[in-house]
């Protein structure tokens, strides 16, 4: 196996269909409270609810399932995955800033203020936060994004 010594980030072409993921979910122990948080956060991107399974799950997306909050199927408490993170791509750096601020105002916690990452600040523009239950998120803009 070859070690990876250098990484590069390439912005996807806007008209290119991505292969994965189909959708991502995080577990919740309080579906009502989680829905308040995600309704506010995902509205920043113009994303709303597309499927509600009462007392079980709420899924969000533009036209189809893209992200969901669910109560674990096995009935045990939802827990945060160590090393797990979900990344949302933003259409601009200003949306990265807005999403981060919205997450914090809605009860999330800061894991990294918005700003350029990488050597000499030449990498993607990123912000990190955790939702109220501790799930970690990245909001990013790669490439030559609008301000």
Short mmCIF file of the C-alpha atoms (twelve columns), coordinates in Angstrom:
data_MODEL
# 
_entry.id   MODEL 
# 
loop_
_atom_site.group_PDB 
_atom_site.id 
_atom_site.type_symbol 
_atom_site.label_atom_id 
_atom_site.label_alt_id 
_atom_site.label_comp_id 
_atom_site.label_asym_id 
_atom_site.label_seq_id 
_atom_site.Cartn_x 
_atom_site.Cartn_y 
_atom_site.Cartn_z 
_atom_site.pdbx_PDB_model_num 
ATOM 1   C CA . UNK A 1   0.000   0.000  0.000   1 
ATOM 2   C CA . UNK A 2   1.345   3.408  -0.940  1 
ATOM 3   C CA . UNK A 3   1.382   6.154  1.670   1 
ATOM 4   C CA . UNK A 4   -0.352  9.346  0.717   1 
ATOM 5   C CA . UNK A 5   2.169   12.158 0.958   1 
ATOM 6   C CA . UNK A 6   0.291   15.031 -0.602  1 
ATOM 7   C CA . UNK A 7   -3.364  15.867 -0.867  1 
ATOM 8   C CA . UNK A 8   -5.207  18.167 -3.161  1 
ATOM 9   C CA . UNK A 9   -8.771  19.387 -3.200  1 
ATOM 10  C CA . UNK A 10  -10.624 19.807 -6.428  1 
ATOM 11  C CA . UNK A 11  -13.959 21.584 -6.543  1 
ATOM 12  C CA . UNK A 12  -16.669 19.572 -8.264  1 
ATOM 13  C CA . UNK A 13  -18.136 21.014 -11.424 1 
ATOM 14  C CA . UNK A 14  -21.572 22.446 -10.554 1 
ATOM 15  C CA . UNK A 15  -23.337 20.385 -13.217 1 
ATOM 16  C CA . UNK A 16  -21.577 17.130 -12.368 1 
ATOM 17  C CA . UNK A 17  -23.623 14.525 -10.520 1 
ATOM 18  C CA . UNK A 18  -21.811 13.205 -7.482  1 
ATOM 19  C CA . UNK A 19  -21.742 9.487  -6.773  1 
ATOM 20  C CA . UNK A 20  -21.697 9.341  -2.967  1 
ATOM 21  C CA . UNK A 21  -23.216 9.852  -0.486  1 
ATOM 22  C CA . UNK A 22  -26.868 9.235  -1.181  1 
ATOM 23  C CA . UNK A 23  -27.720 10.764 2.168   1 
ATOM 24  C CA . UNK A 24  -26.241 10.934 5.653   1 
ATOM 25  C CA . UNK A 25  -27.899 10.733 9.049   1 
ATOM 26  C CA . UNK A 26  -27.047 11.533 12.646  1 
ATOM 27  C CA . UNK A 27  -28.722 9.992  15.636  1 
ATOM 28  C CA . UNK A 28  -30.736 11.974 18.145  1 
ATOM 29  C CA . UNK A 29  -32.205 11.350 21.559  1 
ATOM 30  C CA . UNK A 30  -34.597 14.304 21.230  1 
ATOM 31  C CA . UNK A 31  -36.138 14.493 17.764  1 
ATOM 32  C CA . UNK A 32  -38.136 17.638 18.554  1 
ATOM 33  C CA . UNK A 33  -35.105 19.625 19.784  1 
ATOM 34  C CA . UNK A 34  -32.913 18.337 16.944  1 
ATOM 35  C CA . UNK A 35  -35.507 19.368 14.379  1 
ATOM 36  C CA . UNK A 36  -35.528 22.937 15.700  1 
ATOM 37  C CA . UNK A 37  -31.712 23.089 15.321  1 
ATOM 38  C CA . UNK A 38  -31.646 21.564 11.813  1 
ATOM 39  C CA . UNK A 39  -34.650 23.507 10.534  1 
ATOM 40  C CA . UNK A 40  -32.674 26.706 11.263  1 
ATOM 41  C CA . UNK A 41  -29.286 25.469 10.056  1 
ATOM 42  C CA . UNK A 42  -30.411 23.906 6.787   1 
ATOM 43  C CA . UNK A 43  -32.635 26.876 5.923   1 
ATOM 44  C CA . UNK A 44  -29.360 28.780 5.357   1 
ATOM 45  C CA . UNK A 45  -28.915 26.577 2.267   1 
ATOM 46  C CA . UNK A 46  -32.557 26.664 1.209   1 
ATOM 47  C CA . UNK A 47  -33.035 23.075 2.344   1 
ATOM 48  C CA . UNK A 48  -36.218 21.951 4.056   1 
ATOM 49  C CA . UNK A 49  -37.941 18.822 5.239   1 
ATOM 50  C CA . UNK A 50  -38.749 16.264 2.550   1 
ATOM 51  C CA . UNK A 51  -39.896 13.340 4.730   1 
ATOM 52  C CA . UNK A 52  -41.112 13.134 8.318   1 
ATOM 53  C CA . UNK A 53  -41.566 9.812  10.075  1 
ATOM 54  C CA . UNK A 54  -43.340 10.815 13.333  1 
ATOM 55  C CA . UNK A 55  -41.363 9.978  16.487  1 
ATOM 56  C CA . UNK A 56  -38.686 8.297  14.329  1 
ATOM 57  C CA . UNK A 57  -36.919 10.499 11.762  1 
ATOM 58  C CA . UNK A 58  -36.879 13.732 9.793   1 
ATOM 59  C CA . UNK A 59  -35.130 13.944 6.445   1 
ATOM 60  C CA . UNK A 60  -34.042 17.125 4.682   1 
ATOM 61  C CA . UNK A 61  -33.089 17.924 1.118   1 
ATOM 62  C CA . UNK A 62  -33.736 20.050 -1.941  1 
ATOM 63  C CA . UNK A 63  -35.925 17.505 -3.724  1 
ATOM 64  C CA . UNK A 64  -34.858 14.178 -2.284  1 
ATOM 65  C CA . UNK A 65  -33.319 12.783 0.892   1 
ATOM 66  C CA . UNK A 66  -29.906 14.336 1.517   1 
ATOM 67  C CA . UNK A 67  -29.611 14.462 5.305   1 
ATOM 68  C CA . UNK A 68  -31.579 13.068 8.195   1 
ATOM 69  C CA . UNK A 69  -31.920 13.039 11.958  1 
ATOM 70  C CA . UNK A 70  -33.100 9.733  13.377  1 
ATOM 71  C CA . UNK A 71  -33.764 7.906  16.595  1 
ATOM 72  C CA . UNK A 72  -31.626 4.733  16.551  1 
ATOM 73  C CA . UNK A 73  -33.553 1.754  15.213  1 
ATOM 74  C CA . UNK A 74  -32.311 -0.518 17.997  1 
ATOM 75  C CA . UNK A 75  -33.936 1.708  20.650  1 
ATOM 76  C CA . UNK A 76  -30.663 2.350  22.431  1 
ATOM 77  C CA . UNK A 77  -29.415 5.917  23.057  1 
ATOM 78  C CA . UNK A 78  -27.865 7.813  20.162  1 
ATOM 79  C CA . UNK A 79  -24.156 8.486  20.676  1 
ATOM 80  C CA . UNK A 80  -21.551 10.546 18.843  1 
ATOM 81  C CA . UNK A 81  -19.128 8.627  16.632  1 
ATOM 82  C CA . UNK A 82  -15.472 9.204  17.502  1 
ATOM 83  C CA . UNK A 83  -13.780 10.493 14.362  1 
ATOM 84  C CA . UNK A 84  -17.033 10.863 12.479  1 
ATOM 85  C CA . UNK A 85  -17.908 14.122 10.747  1 
ATOM 86  C CA . UNK A 86  -20.388 15.244 8.122   1 
ATOM 87  C CA . UNK A 87  -19.384 17.897 5.596   1 
ATOM 88  C CA . UNK A 88  -21.786 20.249 3.820   1 
ATOM 89  C CA . UNK A 89  -20.546 22.150 0.779   1 
ATOM 90  C CA . UNK A 90  -21.576 25.797 0.687   1 
ATOM 91  C CA . UNK A 91  -22.093 27.858 -2.472  1 
ATOM 92  C CA . UNK A 92  -19.989 30.720 -1.094  1 
ATOM 93  C CA . UNK A 93  -17.728 31.763 1.749   1 
ATOM 94  C CA . UNK A 94  -20.465 34.021 3.097   1 
ATOM 95  C CA . UNK A 95  -22.737 30.962 3.394   1 
ATOM 96  C CA . UNK A 96  -19.993 29.194 5.374   1 
ATOM 97  C CA . UNK A 97  -19.955 32.169 7.755   1 
ATOM 98  C CA . UNK A 98  -23.749 32.290 7.944   1 
ATOM 99  C CA . UNK A 99  -24.164 28.552 8.552   1 
ATOM 100 C CA . UNK A 100 -21.531 28.567 11.317  1 
ATOM 101 C CA . UNK A 101 -23.160 31.565 13.023  1 
ATOM 102 C CA . UNK A 102 -26.618 29.979 12.676  1 
ATOM 103 C CA . UNK A 103 -25.405 26.702 14.183  1 
ATOM 104 C CA . UNK A 104 -23.908 28.493 17.198  1 
ATOM 105 C CA . UNK A 105 -26.993 30.689 17.670  1 
ATOM 106 C CA . UNK A 106 -29.219 27.598 17.538  1 
ATOM 107 C CA . UNK A 107 -27.314 25.842 20.331  1 
ATOM 108 C CA . UNK A 108 -24.330 24.286 18.583  1 
ATOM 109 C CA . UNK A 109 -20.736 24.647 19.768  1 
ATOM 110 C CA . UNK A 110 -17.706 26.006 17.926  1 
ATOM 111 C CA . UNK A 111 -15.065 23.554 16.707  1 
ATOM 112 C CA . UNK A 112 -13.218 25.959 14.389  1 
ATOM 113 C CA . UNK A 113 -14.081 29.473 13.279  1 
ATOM 114 C CA . UNK A 114 -14.648 30.221 9.584   1 
ATOM 115 C CA . UNK A 115 -11.504 30.854 7.587   1 
ATOM 116 C CA . UNK A 116 -9.148  29.511 4.939   1 
ATOM 117 C CA . UNK A 117 -7.376  26.264 5.749   1 
ATOM 118 C CA . UNK A 118 -4.264  24.671 4.392   1 
ATOM 119 C CA . UNK A 119 -0.723  25.830 3.877   1 
ATOM 120 C CA . UNK A 120 -0.577  29.631 3.642   1 
ATOM 121 C CA . UNK A 121 -4.367  29.790 3.758   1 
ATOM 122 C CA . UNK A 122 -4.633  28.530 0.186   1 
ATOM 123 C CA . UNK A 123 -6.926  25.597 0.986   1 
ATOM 124 C CA . UNK A 124 -10.692 25.500 1.255   1 
ATOM 125 C CA . UNK A 125 -12.625 27.997 3.354   1 
ATOM 126 C CA . UNK A 126 -14.013 26.023 6.303   1 
ATOM 127 C CA . UNK A 127 -15.896 26.246 9.577   1 
ATOM 128 C CA . UNK A 128 -16.477 23.474 12.117  1 
ATOM 129 C CA . UNK A 129 -19.143 23.029 14.771  1 
ATOM 130 C CA . UNK A 130 -20.976 20.412 16.785  1 
ATOM 131 C CA . UNK A 131 -24.740 20.143 17.006  1 
ATOM 132 C CA . UNK A 132 -26.353 20.185 20.473  1 
ATOM 133 C CA . UNK A 133 -25.891 16.404 20.784  1 
ATOM 134 C CA . UNK A 134 -22.177 16.518 19.899  1 
ATOM 135 C CA . UNK A 135 -22.194 15.427 16.228  1 
ATOM 136 C CA . UNK A 136 -19.376 17.165 14.336  1 
ATOM 137 C CA . UNK A 137 -19.910 19.092 11.095  1 
ATOM 138 C CA . UNK A 138 -17.805 20.895 8.530   1 
ATOM 139 C CA . UNK A 139 -19.189 23.607 6.262   1 
ATOM 140 C CA . UNK A 140 -16.791 24.322 3.390   1 
ATOM 141 C CA . UNK A 141 -16.267 26.164 0.130   1 
ATOM 142 C CA . UNK A 142 -13.512 24.900 -2.147  1 
ATOM 143 C CA . UNK A 143 -12.074 26.641 -5.143  1 
ATOM 144 C CA . UNK A 144 -12.788 30.110 -6.362  1 
ATOM 145 C CA . UNK A 145 -16.016 30.697 -4.521  1 
ATOM 146 C CA . UNK A 146 -18.003 33.842 -4.366  1 
ATOM 147 C CA . UNK A 147 -17.424 35.874 -1.233  1 
# 
